[in-house]
Each structure stands twice: as C-alpha cells, then as structure tokens.
C-alpha cells in the first residue's frame, strides 16, 4: 500500500454540513495519526465545501492536517481533471510532487 520512499498526499474534499463526511473524518484522523506515528510519509489536505468561514473553522479544527485556505476554496474547480472518478466521501491520494505543484503545503 505504501511505497517505501514516496510521500503520499491525500486530498480530502469535505464539508461540515455533510453527514457522511463528518462520520468519515474521525476514521481518517485515526488512520492519519497511525501512519504519522509509524513514520510514514503521509499528508492530507482538506478542501472545503463549507458555506462560510465559521463552518470551515469549526470543522477544520477537528483535523490535524493541512487545508486549502477557505478563501481559496474556489480553486478546487481545477481538481476534477486531476482526480477523475470521485468517490464519496471524496478522497484522492497523490504523490507529493503533484500537491506541491498545486501550491498547497502549509496549514491554513
């Protein structure tokens, strides 16, 4: 599952108003923390579909990873061509280089 020297970056499309997403988030947090504790090169970037900054802040507060800043959330329109076949909850994992080319890399 995990290439030895490659960093994996997961893109997590979610929103506080989405019940199934809120149910999935704690599972993703547990997996993230387990992988990080095991020394795996793994990162997650949250891409919000929340309706306002307050909802984003409350939901993102439960996440230990990076996020596309709320004010830049419209940039997600550029992702479908890079991430075909979206699942639910929406999730994609890519090698580190692709995420960095998209300009993400700091906790909002």
C-alpha positions as semicolon CSV with decimal commas, in nm:
position;residue;x (nm);y (nm);z (nm)
1;X;0,000;0,000;0,000
2;X;0,272;0,244;0,093
3;X;0,577;0,300;-0,131
4;X;0,890;0,298;0,084
5;X;1,039;0,632;-0,018
6;X;0,745;0,817;-0,168
7;X;0,537;1,066;0,025
8;X;0,164;1,023;-0,023
9;X;-0,065;1,325;-0,018
10;X;-0,437;1,267;0,021
11;X;-0,681;1,534;-0,093
12;X;-0,993;1,531;0,126
13;X;-1,297;1,708;-0,018
14;X;-1,546;1,755;0,263
15;X;-1,779;1,993;0,446
16;X;-1,921;2,033;0,794
17;X;-2,278;2,013;0,661
18;X;-2,212;1,669;0,505
19;X;-2,319;1,396;0,749
20;X;-2,138;1,105;0,578
21;X;-1,822;1,319;0,558
22;X;-1,843;1,403;0,929
23;X;-1,873;1,029;1,001
24;X;-1,570;0,952;0,784
25;X;-1,344;1,229;0,920
26;X;-1,269;1,063;1,260
27;X;-1,170;0,743;1,076
28;X;-0,938;0,939;0,852
29;X;-0,792;1,120;1,155
30;X;-0,720;0,784;1,322
31;X;-0,552;0,648;1,008
32;X;-0,353;0,970;0,963
33;X;-0,228;0,963;1,322
34;X;-0,138;0,593;1,299
35;X;0,058;0,643;0,977
36;X;0,238;0,952;1,108
37;X;0,324;0,775;1,436
38;X;0,466;0,488;1,230
39;X;0,695;0,728;1,046
40;X;0,511;0,709;0,715
41;X;0,545;0,999;0,473
42;X;0,177;1,080;0,454
43;X;-0,011;1,409;0,443
44;X;-0,373;1,514;0,396
45;X;-0,501;1,839;0,251
46;X;-0,858;1,936;0,334
47;X;-1,050;2,107;0,053
48;X;-1,368;2,258;0,194
49;X;-1,716;2,288;0,052
50;X;-1,836;2,468;0,364
51;X;-2,067;2,765;0,315
52;X;-1,881;3,012;0,537
53;X;-1,556;3,071;0,724
54;X;-1,710;2,988;1,063
55;X;-1,824;2,641;0,948
56;X;-1,482;2,582;0,789
57;X;-1,303;2,685;1,111
58;X;-1,519;2,459;1,330
59;X;-1,479;2,157;1,104
60;X;-1,112;2,207;1,024
61;X;-1,047;2,243;1,398
62;X;-1,107;1,867;1,428
63;X;-0,840;1,787;1,168
64;X;-0,465;1,750;1,235
65;X;-0,354;1,814;0,875
66;X;-0,324;2,084;0,611
67;X;-0,602;2,272;0,432
68;X;-0,659;2,483;0,128
69;X;-0,749;2,819;0,288
70;X;-1,125;2,881;0,292
71;X;-1,090;3,198;0,088
72;X;-0,916;2,993;-0,185
73;X;-1,172;2,709;-0,191
74;X;-1,284;2,801;-0,542
75;X;-0,950;2,666;-0,667
76;X;-1,096;2,317;-0,623
77;X;-1,260;2,355;-0,965
78;X;-0,917;2,281;-1,110
79;X;-0,901;1,939;-0,941
80;X;-1,154;1,723;-1,132
81;X;-0,928;1,685;-1,436
82;X;-0,653;1,573;-1,198
83;X;-0,881;1,347;-0,989
84;X;-1,132;1,161;-1,209
85;X;-1,382;0,916;-1,065
86;X;-1,458;1,090;-0,738
87;X;-1,572;0,867;-0,454
88;X;-1,784;0,951;-0,151
89;X;-1,664;1,086;0,077
90;X;-1,446;1,242;-0,190
91;X;-1,084;1,136;-0,144
92;X;-0,777;1,112;-0,364
93;X;-0,415;1,034;-0,287
94;X;-0,128;1,157;-0,499
95;X;0,247;1,167;-0,478
96;X;0,383;1,475;-0,304
97;X;0,502;1,649;-0,620
98;X;0,153;1,695;-0,765
99;X;0,012;1,852;-0,447
100;X;0,305;2,090;-0,419
101;X;0,262;2,193;-0,784
102;X;-0,095;2,288;-0,692
103;X;0,059;2,530;-0,440
104;X;-0,050;2,363;-0,115
105;X;0,180;2,296;0,170
106;X;0,103;2,498;0,479
107;X;-0,160;2,464;0,746
108;X;-0,421;2,737;0,698
